[in-house]
Amino acid sequence: MTTTVLGVPDQINLDYAATAPCARAAADAVAELLPWYGSVHRGAGALSQRSTLAYEVARQAVGDFLGARAGDHVIFTRNTTDALNLLARALPAGTPVVTYGAEHHANLLPWPVGAVRLPVPDSPGAAIRALDAALRQLDAPALVAVTGASNVTGERWPVAELAAVAHRHGARIAVDAAQLAPHAPIDIADLDLDYVAVSGHKLYAPFGAGVLAGRGDWLDAAPPYLTGGGATRHVGAATHDVRWATGPARHEAGTPNLLGAVALAAVCTTLDPTAVQATERALVARLRAGLAEIPGVAELRMFDPGAERVGIVSFVVAGRDSAEVAAELARDHGIGVRDGLFCAHPLTRRLIAEAAARTGRRDLPPTALRASVGLGTTESDVEALLSALCR
Ligand code: PMP
């Protein structure tokens, strides 16, 4: 089934990596449920019963989309940031964390002080070797936290190989799939991952739901992420007399975001990530080739130019302030891109410096531009950006 998205005529949206437009399937699913909207897990009435069922069916659909195994928990959160913070809170005491300096802040900042931050690698192979060496040094089983695809360069990380290395050392791996899941298949079981985090709003499902999916044992043993109604099995009169639920409920206290979950599930049941990947490959190849022809434009990258990537390209225009370029693209051409350091400050600064060294240009700006594509992006959108940049 083809998934289509909502949009506004005359606006060329090339900012999918920040927030993707709403899939029609998500909008339709929400519209259909709205008359029945009621409390989840709390009422005997028909509306509540239907809403509860819709919420749990959504959990199953999202878990299936992510390849969750029996025994994995699929926990609804607000977004990827929330999902990774939840996992950080559930880390067993003394678990070392290993991550890379290339991460989005959401996968850099929630981890305990003292987490090992491996240097930005210059190839997927270097990432694997660095992880192997780091895990060899540790004397306790670690959690490896890594992105599936960079939100700055779109480059994909070798998550299956990193998972194999992690497991060889008795470690677990969590993948920040915020940018991978909208563009390519991700399957927890096939890739042998332990945890995956995604954001609905990047997956064509607004309404504010994200997900942490993965192994249940740490999550069931951890203190509840939020405490309150819904997370308990028993609450007695004494303050210490509380027994917490296990399973997703343990970390989902309070009334959940039913519409967010249903919207995300609607996308998960209609999106074909393999087809998306094929279409986006062609768009990104044209975008990168076009950018390479514009004098003074330098692409940001960690790996070789041929490395596998999703539909995201960041670049700088020599001698031009990135915020000004982005504002001109919006004002004069109706094109929306992102500018800045993309919540990955250490990585983006470093890649701009590397681009300066590679091109020999000393007039690169301190921040960058990012164009990102997805469902509904056309070749003419890409051509419009290229010709606007040329001008
Ligand atoms: N990880 C990556 C790779 C991202 O691109 C983003 C969003 N830019 C996040 C995490 C955080 O996502 P959210 O803001 O939805 O929590």
mmCIF file of C-alpha atoms and ligand atoms in Angstrom:
data_model
loop_
_atom_site.group_PDB
_atom_site.id
_atom_site.type_symbol
_atom_site.label_atom_id
_atom_site.label_comp_id
_atom_site.label_asym_id
_atom_site.label_seq_id
_atom_site.Cartn_x
_atom_site.Cartn_y
_atom_site.Cartn_z
ATOM 1 C CA MET A 1 0.000 0.000 0.000
ATOM 2 C CA THR A 2 1.323 3.470 -0.822
ATOM 3 C CA THR A 3 1.478 5.869 2.074
ATOM 4 C CA THR A 4 0.756 9.479 1.165
ATOM 5 C CA VAL A 5 1.303 12.581 3.276
ATOM 6 C CA LEU A 6 -0.522 15.844 3.860
ATOM 7 C CA GLY A 7 1.107 19.042 2.704
ATOM 8 C CA VAL A 8 0.558 22.614 1.622
ATOM 9 C CA PRO A 9 0.721 23.561 -2.065
ATOM 10 C CA ASP A 10 3.572 25.954 -2.901
ATOM 11 C CA GLN A 11 5.643 24.875 0.091
ATOM 12 C CA ILE A 12 8.609 22.658 -0.645
ATOM 13 C CA ASN A 13 9.331 20.796 2.536
ATOM 14 C CA LEU A 14 12.903 19.510 2.686
ATOM 15 C CA ASP A 15 13.031 19.290 6.454
ATOM 16 C CA TYR A 16 11.726 15.789 7.084
ATOM 17 C CA ALA A 17 14.586 14.933 9.428
ATOM 18 C CA ALA A 18 13.323 17.505 11.934
ATOM 19 C CA THR A 19 9.642 16.549 11.693
ATOM 20 C CA ALA A 20 8.010 14.684 8.837
ATOM 21 C CA PRO A 21 4.589 15.641 7.490
ATOM 22 C CA CYS A 22 1.516 13.758 8.616
ATOM 23 C CA ALA A 23 0.680 10.556 6.769
ATOM 24 C CA ARG A 24 -2.871 10.412 5.505
ATOM 25 C CA ALA A 25 -3.167 7.003 7.162
ATOM 26 C CA ALA A 26 -2.316 8.601 10.529
ATOM 27 C CA ALA A 27 -4.787 11.443 10.028
ATOM 28 C CA ASP A 28 -7.513 8.997 8.957
ATOM 29 C CA ALA A 29 -6.909 6.658 11.880
ATOM 30 C CA VAL A 30 -7.147 9.551 14.326
ATOM 31 C CA ALA A 31 -10.277 10.938 12.660
ATOM 32 C CA GLU A 32 -11.928 7.518 12.828
ATOM 33 C CA LEU A 33 -11.129 7.054 16.485
ATOM 34 C CA LEU A 34 -11.987 10.568 17.661
ATOM 35 C CA PRO A 35 -15.728 9.957 18.190
ATOM 36 C CA TRP A 36 -14.780 6.954 20.302
ATOM 37 C CA TYR A 37 -12.010 8.730 22.147
ATOM 38 C CA GLY A 38 -12.155 7.833 25.819
ATOM 39 C CA SER A 39 -10.049 6.783 28.769
ATOM 40 C CA VAL A 40 -7.509 4.019 28.322
ATOM 41 C CA HIS A 41 -7.367 1.169 30.855
ATOM 42 C CA ARG A 42 -9.799 2.959 33.151
ATOM 43 C CA GLY A 43 -13.416 2.579 32.167
ATOM 44 C CA ALA A 44 -16.171 0.042 31.649
ATOM 45 C CA GLY A 45 -18.018 2.149 29.066
ATOM 46 C CA ALA A 46 -17.938 1.308 25.384
ATOM 47 C CA LEU A 47 -15.778 4.311 24.534
ATOM 48 C CA SER A 48 -13.209 3.382 27.121
ATOM 49 C CA GLN A 49 -13.241 -0.238 26.052
ATOM 50 C CA ARG A 50 -12.708 0.685 22.440
ATOM 51 C CA SER A 51 -9.969 3.194 23.290
ATOM 52 C CA THR A 52 -8.176 0.640 25.447
ATOM 53 C CA LEU A 53 -8.327 -1.914 22.671
ATOM 54 C CA ALA A 54 -7.075 0.628 20.119
ATOM 55 C CA TYR A 55 -4.129 1.493 22.368
ATOM 56 C CA GLU A 56 -3.075 -2.125 22.854
ATOM 57 C CA VAL A 57 -3.595 -2.980 19.181
ATOM 58 C CA ALA A 58 -1.378 0.018 18.375
ATOM 59 C CA ARG A 59 1.327 -1.327 20.676
ATOM 60 C CA GLN A 60 1.220 -4.658 18.856
ATOM 61 C CA ALA A 61 1.396 -2.988 15.417
ATOM 62 C CA VAL A 62 4.356 -0.816 16.384
ATOM 63 C CA GLY A 63 6.130 -3.809 17.912
ATOM 64 C CA ASP A 64 5.570 -5.819 14.723
ATOM 65 C CA PHE A 65 6.917 -2.964 12.588
ATOM 66 C CA LEU A 66 10.062 -2.799 14.706
ATOM 67 C CA GLY A 67 10.529 -6.569 14.751
ATOM 68 C CA ALA A 68 10.047 -6.859 18.513
ATOM 69 C CA ARG A 69 10.473 -10.383 19.913
ATOM 70 C CA ALA A 70 8.250 -12.196 22.371
ATOM 71 C CA GLY A 71 9.366 -10.888 25.759
ATOM 72 C CA ASP A 72 10.343 -7.465 24.427
ATOM 73 C CA HIS A 73 8.470 -4.515 25.843
ATOM 74 C CA VAL A 74 7.040 -1.840 23.562
ATOM 75 C CA ILE A 75 6.685 1.245 25.717
ATOM 76 C CA PHE A 76 5.023 4.405 24.458
ATOM 77 C CA THR A 77 6.971 7.543 25.294
ATOM 78 C CA ARG A 78 6.818 11.136 24.113
ATOM 79 C CA ASN A 79 9.620 10.808 21.552
ATOM 80 C CA THR A 80 13.108 9.349 21.060
ATOM 81 C CA THR A 81 14.617 11.661 23.666
ATOM 82 C CA ASP A 82 12.121 10.402 26.218
ATOM 83 C CA ALA A 83 12.707 6.766 25.189
ATOM 84 C CA LEU A 84 16.472 7.036 25.649
ATOM 85 C CA ASN A 85 16.071 8.838 28.976
ATOM 86 C CA LEU A 86 13.813 5.997 30.100
ATOM 87 C CA LEU A 87 16.441 3.445 29.152
ATOM 88 C CA ALA A 88 19.135 5.467 30.906
ATOM 89 C CA ARG A 89 17.048 5.393 34.102
ATOM 90 C CA ALA A 90 16.598 1.633 33.759
ATOM 91 C CA LEU A 91 20.318 0.867 33.487
ATOM 92 C CA PRO A 92 21.344 -1.587 36.188
ATOM 93 C CA ALA A 93 23.715 0.083 38.657
ATOM 94 C CA GLY A 94 27.320 -0.020 37.540
ATOM 95 C CA THR A 95 26.563 -0.727 33.864
ATOM 96 C CA PRO A 96 29.161 1.118 31.783
ATOM 97 C CA VAL A 97 27.812 2.943 28.722
ATOM 98 C CA VAL A 98 29.721 3.254 25.477
ATOM 99 C CA THR A 99 28.656 5.692 22.797
ATOM 100 C CA TYR A 100 30.231 7.783 20.017
ATOM 101 C CA GLY A 101 30.924 11.482 19.691
ATOM 102 C CA ALA A 102 28.775 11.443 16.543
ATOM 103 C CA GLU A 103 25.479 11.072 18.389
ATOM 104 C CA HIS A 104 22.502 13.385 18.511
ATOM 105 C CA HIS A 105 22.285 15.042 21.937
ATOM 106 C CA ALA A 106 19.365 12.711 22.730
ATOM 107 C CA ASN A 107 21.797 9.805 22.675
ATOM 108 C CA LEU A 108 24.690 11.699 24.207
ATOM 109 C CA LEU A 109 23.290 13.469 27.236
ATOM 110 C CA PRO A 110 20.979 10.991 29.049
ATOM 111 C CA TRP A 111 23.819 8.601 29.902
ATOM 112 C CA PRO A 112 25.606 8.715 33.245
ATOM 113 C CA VAL A 113 28.623 10.967 33.646
ATOM 114 C CA GLY A 114 31.605 8.794 32.864
ATOM 115 C CA ALA A 115 30.045 7.126 29.839
ATOM 116 C CA VAL A 116 32.737 6.288 27.302
ATOM 117 C CA ARG A 117 32.424 8.524 24.242
ATOM 118 C CA LEU A 118 34.340 7.003 21.352
ATOM 119 C CA PRO A 119 35.791 9.418 18.794
ATOM 120 C CA VAL A 120 33.883 10.046 15.562
ATOM 121 C CA PRO A 121 35.035 7.197 13.274
ATOM 122 C CA ASP A 122 36.003 7.772 9.649
ATOM 123 C CA SER A 123 34.369 4.586 8.355
ATOM 124 C CA PRO A 124 31.823 2.006 9.500
ATOM 125 C CA GLY A 125 34.719 -0.444 9.881
ATOM 126 C CA ALA A 126 36.545 1.980 12.178
ATOM 127 C CA ALA A 127 33.382 2.244 14.302
ATOM 128 C CA ILE A 128 33.310 -1.530 14.702
ATOM 129 C CA ARG A 129 37.023 -1.770 15.573
ATOM 130 C CA ALA A 130 36.814 1.078 18.073
ATOM 131 C CA LEU A 131 33.874 -0.559 19.827
ATOM 132 C CA ASP A 132 35.644 -3.903 19.991
ATOM 133 C CA ALA A 133 38.712 -2.276 21.535
ATOM 134 C CA ALA A 134 36.652 -0.247 24.026
ATOM 135 C CA LEU A 135 34.590 -3.205 25.212
ATOM 136 C CA ARG A 136 37.754 -5.250 25.672
ATOM 137 C CA GLN A 137 38.915 -2.691 28.263
ATOM 138 C CA LEU A 138 35.763 -2.854 30.388
ATOM 139 C CA ASP A 139 35.372 -5.272 33.232
ATOM 140 C CA ALA A 140 31.553 -5.211 33.401
ATOM 141 C CA PRO A 141 28.922 -5.873 30.699
ATOM 142 C CA ALA A 142 28.140 -2.565 29.041
ATOM 143 C CA LEU A 143 25.334 -0.877 27.153
ATOM 144 C CA VAL A 144 26.356 0.398 23.723
ATOM 145 C CA ALA A 145 24.223 3.321 22.545
ATOM 146 C CA VAL A 146 24.531 4.202 18.883
ATOM 147 C CA THR A 147 22.584 5.908 16.138
ATOM 148 C CA GLY A 148 21.141 3.939 13.234
ATOM 149 C CA ALA A 149 21.576 6.820 10.799
ATOM 150 C CA SER A 150 23.169 10.191 11.467
ATOM 151 C CA ASN A 151 20.771 13.113 11.654
ATOM 152 C CA VAL A 152 23.570 15.318 10.301
ATOM 153 C CA THR A 153 24.952 13.360 7.366
ATOM 154 C CA GLY A 154 22.352 10.637 6.844
ATOM 155 C CA GLU A 155 25.156 8.090 6.910
ATOM 156 C CA ARG A 156 24.128 4.685 8.200
ATOM 157 C CA TRP A 157 25.913 2.940 11.014
ATOM 158 C CA PRO A 158 26.681 -0.774 10.838
ATOM 159 C CA VAL A 159 24.247 -1.661 13.585
ATOM 160 C CA ALA A 160 24.116 -5.419 12.936
ATOM 161 C CA GLU A 161 27.911 -5.660 13.119
ATOM 162 C CA LEU A 162 28.050 -3.419 16.188
ATOM 163 C CA ALA A 163 25.415 -5.631 17.822
ATOM 164 C CA ALA A 164 27.515 -8.715 17.103
ATOM 165 C CA VAL A 165 30.591 -7.078 18.658
ATOM 166 C CA ALA A 166 28.592 -5.929 21.674
ATOM 167 C CA HIS A 167 27.137 -9.376 22.262
ATOM 168 C CA ARG A 168 30.520 -11.044 21.875
ATOM 169 C CA HIS A 169 31.621 -8.965 24.862
ATOM 170 C CA GLY A 170 28.443 -9.653 26.838
ATOM 171 C CA ALA A 171 27.195 -6.094 26.233
ATOM 172 C CA ARG A 172 23.790 -4.895 25.034
ATOM 173 C CA ILE A 173 23.089 -2.432 22.252
ATOM 174 C CA ALA A 174 20.498 0.330 22.009
ATOM 175 C CA VAL A 175 19.902 1.922 18.618
ATOM 176 C CA ASP A 176 18.636 5.461 18.272
ATOM 177 C CA ALA A 177 16.527 4.797 15.186
ATOM 178 C CA ALA A 178 14.911 8.244 15.022
ATOM 179 C CA GLN A 179 16.402 8.793 11.573
ATOM 180 C CA LEU A 180 16.703 5.208 10.421
ATOM 181 C CA ALA A 181 13.151 3.967 10.912
ATOM 182 C CA PRO A 182 11.517 6.565 8.594
ATOM 183 C CA HIS A 183 13.871 5.719 5.741
ATOM 184 C CA ALA A 184 14.813 2.036 5.872
ATOM 185 C CA PRO A 185 13.662 -1.233 7.392
ATOM 186 C CA ILE A 186 14.698 -1.811 10.985
ATOM 187 C CA ASP A 187 14.055 -5.121 12.680
ATOM 188 C CA ILE A 188 15.106 -5.743 16.247
ATOM 189 C CA ALA A 189 15.100 -9.527 15.841
ATOM 190 C CA ASP A 190 16.869 -9.653 12.452
ATOM 191 C CA LEU A 191 19.555 -7.189 13.504
ATOM 192 C CA ASP A 192 19.794 -8.804 16.944
ATOM 193 C CA LEU A 193 19.400 -5.507 18.781
ATOM 194 C CA ASP A 194 18.492 -5.122 22.431
ATOM 195 C CA TYR A 195 16.657 -1.778 22.328
ATOM 196 C CA VAL A 196 15.362 0.595 19.682
ATOM 197 C CA ALA A 197 14.039 4.129 20.141
ATOM 198 C CA VAL A 198 11.920 6.026 17.605
ATOM 199 C CA SER A 199 9.855 9.221 17.341
ATOM 200 C CA GLY A 200 6.388 9.228 15.796
ATOM 201 C CA HIS A 201 6.714 12.773 14.509
ATOM 202 C CA LYS A 202 9.645 11.747 12.317
ATOM 203 C CA LEU A 203 7.691 8.711 11.129
ATOM 204 C CA TYR A 204 4.793 10.653 9.609
ATOM 205 C CA ALA A 205 2.747 10.324 12.816
ATOM 206 C CA PRO A 206 2.292 13.567 14.706
ATOM 207 C CA PHE A 207 0.375 13.695 17.995
ATOM 208 C CA GLY A 208 3.439 13.198 20.121
ATOM 209 C CA ALA A 209 4.215 9.543 20.647
ATOM 210 C CA GLY A 210 7.579 7.814 20.607
ATOM 211 C CA VAL A 211 8.606 4.304 21.506
ATOM 212 C CA LEU A 212 11.230 2.370 23.392
ATOM 213 C CA ALA A 213 11.155 -1.280 22.356
ATOM 214 C CA GLY A 214 13.407 -4.010 23.625
ATOM 215 C CA ARG A 215 14.337 -6.451 26.342
ATOM 216 C CA GLY A 216 11.974 -6.518 29.282
ATOM 217 C CA ASP A 217 14.258 -7.598 32.140
ATOM 218 C CA TRP A 218 16.055 -4.305 32.925
ATOM 219 C CA LEU A 219 12.834 -2.398 32.396
ATOM 220 C CA ASP A 220 10.870 -4.608 34.773
ATOM 221 C CA ALA A 221 13.590 -4.379 37.411
ATOM 222 C CA ALA A 222 13.983 -0.584 37.200
ATOM 223 C CA PRO A 223 12.072 1.947 39.254
ATOM 224 C CA PRO A 224 9.111 3.303 37.261
ATOM 225 C CA TYR A 225 10.116 6.147 34.937
ATOM 226 C CA LEU A 226 7.004 8.001 36.048
ATOM 227 C CA THR A 227 5.156 7.134 39.236
ATOM 228 C CA GLY A 228 1.400 7.417 39.565
ATOM 229 C CA GLY A 229 -1.837 5.812 38.473
ATOM 230 C CA GLY A 230 -1.606 2.958 36.019
ATOM 231 C CA ALA A 231 1.919 1.946 37.017
ATOM 232 C CA THR A 232 0.865 0.117 40.155
ATOM 233 C CA ARG A 233 -0.487 -3.285 41.156
ATOM 234 C CA HIS A 234 -1.205 -2.425 44.753
ATOM 235 C CA VAL A 235 -1.024 0.750 46.844
ATOM 236 C CA GLY A 236 -1.495 0.429 50.598
ATOM 237 C CA ALA A 237 -2.009 3.031 53.290
ATOM 238 C CA ALA A 238 1.668 3.199 54.270
ATOM 239 C CA THR A 239 3.979 5.201 51.982
ATOM 240 C CA HIS A 240 6.271 2.245 51.430
ATOM 241 C CA ASP A 241 3.428 -0.130 50.626
ATOM 242 C CA VAL A 242 3.465 -0.007 46.810
ATOM 243 C CA ARG A 243 3.829 -2.830 44.356
ATOM 244 C CA TRP A 244 4.626 -1.682 40.841
ATOM 245 C CA ALA A 245 3.320 -3.246 37.663
ATOM 246 C CA THR A 246 5.679 -4.958 35.272
ATOM 247 C CA GLY A 247 5.548 -4.658 31.489
ATOM 248 C CA PRO A 248 4.949 -1.376 29.654
ATOM 249 C CA ALA A 249 2.503 -0.156 32.323
ATOM 250 C CA ARG A 250 5.372 0.169 34.813
ATOM 251 C CA HIS A 251 6.779 3.101 32.853
ATOM 252 C CA GLU A 252 3.593 4.587 31.407
ATOM 253 C CA ALA A 253 1.927 6.078 34.500
ATOM 254 C CA GLY A 254 -0.870 8.548 33.869
ATOM 255 C CA THR A 255 -3.334 8.694 31.010
ATOM 256 C CA PRO A 256 -1.473 7.677 27.873
ATOM 257 C CA ASN A 257 -1.331 9.415 24.519
ATOM 258 C CA LEU A 258 -3.885 7.276 22.731
ATOM 259 C CA LEU A 259 -4.029 9.351 19.546
ATOM 260 C CA GLY A 260 -0.252 9.418 19.258
ATOM 261 C CA ALA A 261 -0.062 5.655 19.585
ATOM 262 C CA VAL A 262 -2.866 5.080 17.087
ATOM 263 C CA ALA A 263 -1.348 7.513 14.570
ATOM 264 C CA LEU A 264 2.025 5.805 14.817
ATOM 265 C CA ALA A 265 0.478 2.365 14.457
ATOM 266 C CA ALA A 266 -1.402 3.477 11.342
ATOM 267 C CA VAL A 267 1.896 4.445 9.731
ATOM 268 C CA CYS A 268 3.557 1.254 10.892
ATOM 269 C CA THR A 269 0.884 -0.839 9.204
ATOM 270 C CA THR A 270 0.970 1.060 5.882
ATOM 271 C CA LEU A 271 4.579 2.171 5.391
ATOM 272 C CA ASP A 272 6.813 0.021 3.210
ATOM 273 C CA PRO A 273 10.332 0.962 4.329
ATOM 274 C CA THR A 274 11.974 -1.010 1.530
ATOM 275 C CA ALA A 275 10.086 0.936 -1.139
ATOM 276 C CA VAL A 276 10.780 4.206 0.674
ATOM 277 C CA GLN A 277 14.471 3.414 0.728
ATOM 278 C CA ALA A 278 14.622 2.818 -3.030
ATOM 279 C CA THR A 279 12.842 6.087 -3.886
ATOM 280 C CA GLU A 280 14.929 8.128 -1.480
ATOM 281 C CA ARG A 281 18.203 6.699 -2.748
ATOM 282 C CA ALA A 282 17.544 8.201 -6.176
ATOM 283 C CA LEU A 283 16.496 11.579 -4.723
ATOM 284 C CA VAL A 284 19.539 11.796 -2.481
ATOM 285 C CA ALA A 285 21.903 10.752 -5.257
ATOM 286 C CA ARG A 286 20.570 13.605 -7.428
ATOM 287 C CA LEU A 287 20.727 16.063 -4.544
ATOM 288 C CA ARG A 288 24.320 15.191 -3.708
ATOM 289 C CA ALA A 289 25.420 15.236 -7.348
ATOM 290 C CA GLY A 290 23.766 18.628 -7.826
ATOM 291 C CA LEU A 291 25.325 20.076 -4.673
ATOM 292 C CA ALA A 292 28.758 18.829 -5.758
ATOM 293 C CA GLU A 293 28.441 20.906 -8.940
ATOM 294 C CA ILE A 294 27.715 24.193 -7.178
ATOM 295 C CA PRO A 295 30.909 26.158 -6.563
ATOM 296 C CA GLY A 296 31.551 26.811 -2.877
ATOM 297 C CA VAL A 297 29.117 24.157 -1.592
ATOM 298 C CA ALA A 298 30.683 21.462 0.587
ATOM 299 C CA GLU A 299 28.832 18.414 1.854
ATOM 300 C CA LEU A 300 29.392 17.241 5.421
ATOM 301 C CA ARG A 301 30.323 13.606 5.833
ATOM 302 C CA MET A 302 32.105 11.241 8.184
ATOM 303 C CA PHE A 303 32.660 8.304 5.886
ATOM 304 C CA ASP A 304 33.659 7.864 2.236
ATOM 305 C CA PRO A 305 31.341 9.539 -0.261
ATOM 306 C CA GLY A 306 29.940 6.145 -1.312
ATOM 307 C CA ALA A 307 28.856 5.102 2.205
ATOM 308 C CA GLU A 308 25.240 4.026 2.605
ATOM 309 C CA ARG A 309 22.945 6.781 3.750
ATOM 310 C CA VAL A 310 19.315 7.754 4.281
ATOM 311 C CA GLY A 311 17.534 10.799 2.853
ATOM 312 C CA ILE A 312 19.509 13.475 4.700
ATOM 313 C CA VAL A 313 22.268 15.735 3.360
ATOM 314 C CA SER A 314 24.013 18.543 5.246
ATOM 315 C CA PHE A 315 26.228 21.117 3.606
ATOM 316 C CA VAL A 316 27.725 24.571 3.903
ATOM 317 C CA VAL A 317 27.952 27.392 1.382
ATOM 318 C CA ALA A 318 31.359 29.051 1.533
ATOM 319 C CA GLY A 319 31.201 32.710 2.437
ATOM 320 C CA ARG A 320 27.499 32.552 3.298
ATOM 321 C CA ASP A 321 25.824 32.476 6.692
ATOM 322 C CA SER A 322 23.719 29.310 6.894
ATOM 323 C CA ALA A 323 20.815 30.955 8.724
ATOM 324 C CA GLU A 324 20.652 33.644 6.033
ATOM 325 C CA VAL A 325 20.694 31.079 3.248
ATOM 326 C CA ALA A 326 17.903 29.108 4.942
ATOM 327 C CA ALA A 327 15.846 32.282 5.409
ATOM 328 C CA GLU A 328 16.328 33.247 1.743
ATOM 329 C CA LEU A 329 15.329 29.785 0.577
ATOM 330 C CA ALA A 330 12.128 30.083 2.604
ATOM 331 C CA ARG A 331 11.319 33.687 1.703
ATOM 332 C CA ASP A 332 12.243 33.721 -1.974
ATOM 333 C CA HIS A 333 11.641 30.131 -3.002
ATOM 334 C CA GLY A 334 9.164 28.592 -0.546
ATOM 335 C CA ILE A 335 11.724 25.948 0.390
ATOM 336 C CA GLY A 336 12.036 24.766 3.992
ATOM 337 C CA VAL A 337 15.405 23.402 5.125
ATOM 338 C CA ARG A 338 17.051 23.356 8.540
ATOM 339 C CA ASP A 339 20.103 25.349 9.550
ATOM 340 C CA GLY A 340 22.275 25.194 12.659
ATOM 341 C CA LEU A 341 24.165 22.422 14.389
ATOM 342 C CA PHE A 342 21.229 19.980 14.426
ATOM 343 C CA CYS A 343 21.359 19.024 18.121
ATOM 344 C CA ALA A 344 24.620 17.246 17.367
ATOM 345 C CA HIS A 345 26.978 20.105 18.156
ATOM 346 C CA PRO A 346 30.232 18.172 18.615
ATOM 347 C CA LEU A 347 29.731 16.248 15.369
ATOM 348 C CA THR A 348 28.564 19.129 13.181
ATOM 349 C CA ARG A 349 31.366 21.460 14.311
ATOM 350 C CA ARG A 350 33.881 18.772 13.614
ATOM 351 C CA LEU A 351 32.491 17.979 10.167
ATOM 352 C CA ILE A 352 32.515 21.649 9.165
ATOM 353 C CA ALA A 353 36.181 21.828 10.193
ATOM 354 C CA GLU A 354 36.909 18.693 8.190
ATOM 355 C CA ALA A 355 35.077 20.108 5.164
ATOM 356 C CA ALA A 356 37.248 23.236 5.424
ATOM 357 C CA ALA A 357 40.385 21.102 5.485
ATOM 358 C CA ARG A 358 39.180 18.958 2.574
ATOM 359 C CA THR A 359 38.202 21.881 0.347
ATOM 360 C CA GLY A 360 40.940 24.256 1.449
ATOM 361 C CA ARG A 361 38.267 26.955 2.035
ATOM 362 C CA ARG A 362 38.740 29.211 5.014
ATOM 363 C CA ASP A 363 35.409 30.955 4.623
ATOM 364 C CA LEU A 364 33.055 28.160 5.678
ATOM 365 C CA PRO A 365 30.373 29.329 8.121
ATOM 366 C CA PRO A 366 30.201 27.983 11.693
ATOM 367 C CA THR A 367 26.814 26.316 11.179
ATOM 368 C CA ALA A 368 25.389 24.216 8.356
ATOM 369 C CA LEU A 369 22.286 23.625 6.243
ATOM 370 C CA ARG A 370 20.408 20.357 6.078
ATOM 371 C CA ALA A 371 18.035 19.113 3.396
ATOM 372 C CA SER A 372 16.077 15.947 4.073
ATOM 373 C CA VAL A 373 13.555 14.072 1.978
ATOM 374 C CA GLY A 374 10.860 11.484 2.478
ATOM 375 C CA LEU A 375 7.409 10.384 1.388
ATOM 376 C CA GLY A 376 5.986 12.906 -1.049
ATOM 377 C CA THR A 377 9.315 14.506 -1.980
ATOM 378 C CA THR A 378 9.615 14.787 -5.751
ATOM 379 C CA GLU A 379 12.530 15.200 -8.120
ATOM 380 C CA SER A 380 11.274 18.681 -8.858
ATOM 381 C CA ASP A 381 11.543 19.579 -5.133
ATOM 382 C CA VAL A 382 15.194 18.603 -5.266
ATOM 383 C CA GLU A 383 15.752 20.502 -8.518
ATOM 384 C CA ALA A 384 14.076 23.558 -6.995
ATOM 385 C CA LEU A 385 16.531 23.526 -4.101
ATOM 386 C CA LEU A 386 19.513 23.084 -6.403
ATOM 387 C CA SER A 387 18.506 25.879 -8.736
ATOM 388 C CA ALA A 388 17.713 28.199 -5.819
ATOM 389 C CA LEU A 389 21.161 27.505 -4.348
ATOM 390 C CA CYS A 390 22.786 28.131 -7.727
ATOM 391 C CA ARG A 391 21.108 31.505 -7.861
HETATM 392 N N1 PMP B 1 18.075 11.047 17.591
HETATM 393 C C1 PMP B 1 18.230 11.494 16.355
HETATM 394 C C2 PMP B 1 19.216 10.817 15.445
HETATM 395 C C3 PMP B 1 17.481 12.594 15.922
HETATM 396 O O1 PMP B 1 17.633 13.056 14.691
HETATM 397 C C4 PMP B 1 16.568 13.192 16.810
HETATM 398 C C5 PMP B 1 15.721 14.386 16.410
HETATM 399 N N2 PMP B 1 16.363 15.359 15.693
HETATM 400 C C6 PMP B 1 16.449 12.661 18.082
HETATM 401 C C7 PMP B 1 17.207 11.589 18.446
HETATM 402 C C8 PMP B 1 15.504 13.236 19.078
HETATM 403 O O2 PMP B 1 14.208 13.084 18.620
HETATM 404 P P1 PMP B 1 13.009 13.776 19.416
HETATM 405 O O3 PMP B 1 13.269 15.240 19.324
HETATM 406 O O4 PMP B 1 11.813 13.367 18.659
HETATM 407 O O5 PMP B 1 13.065 13.272 20.791
#
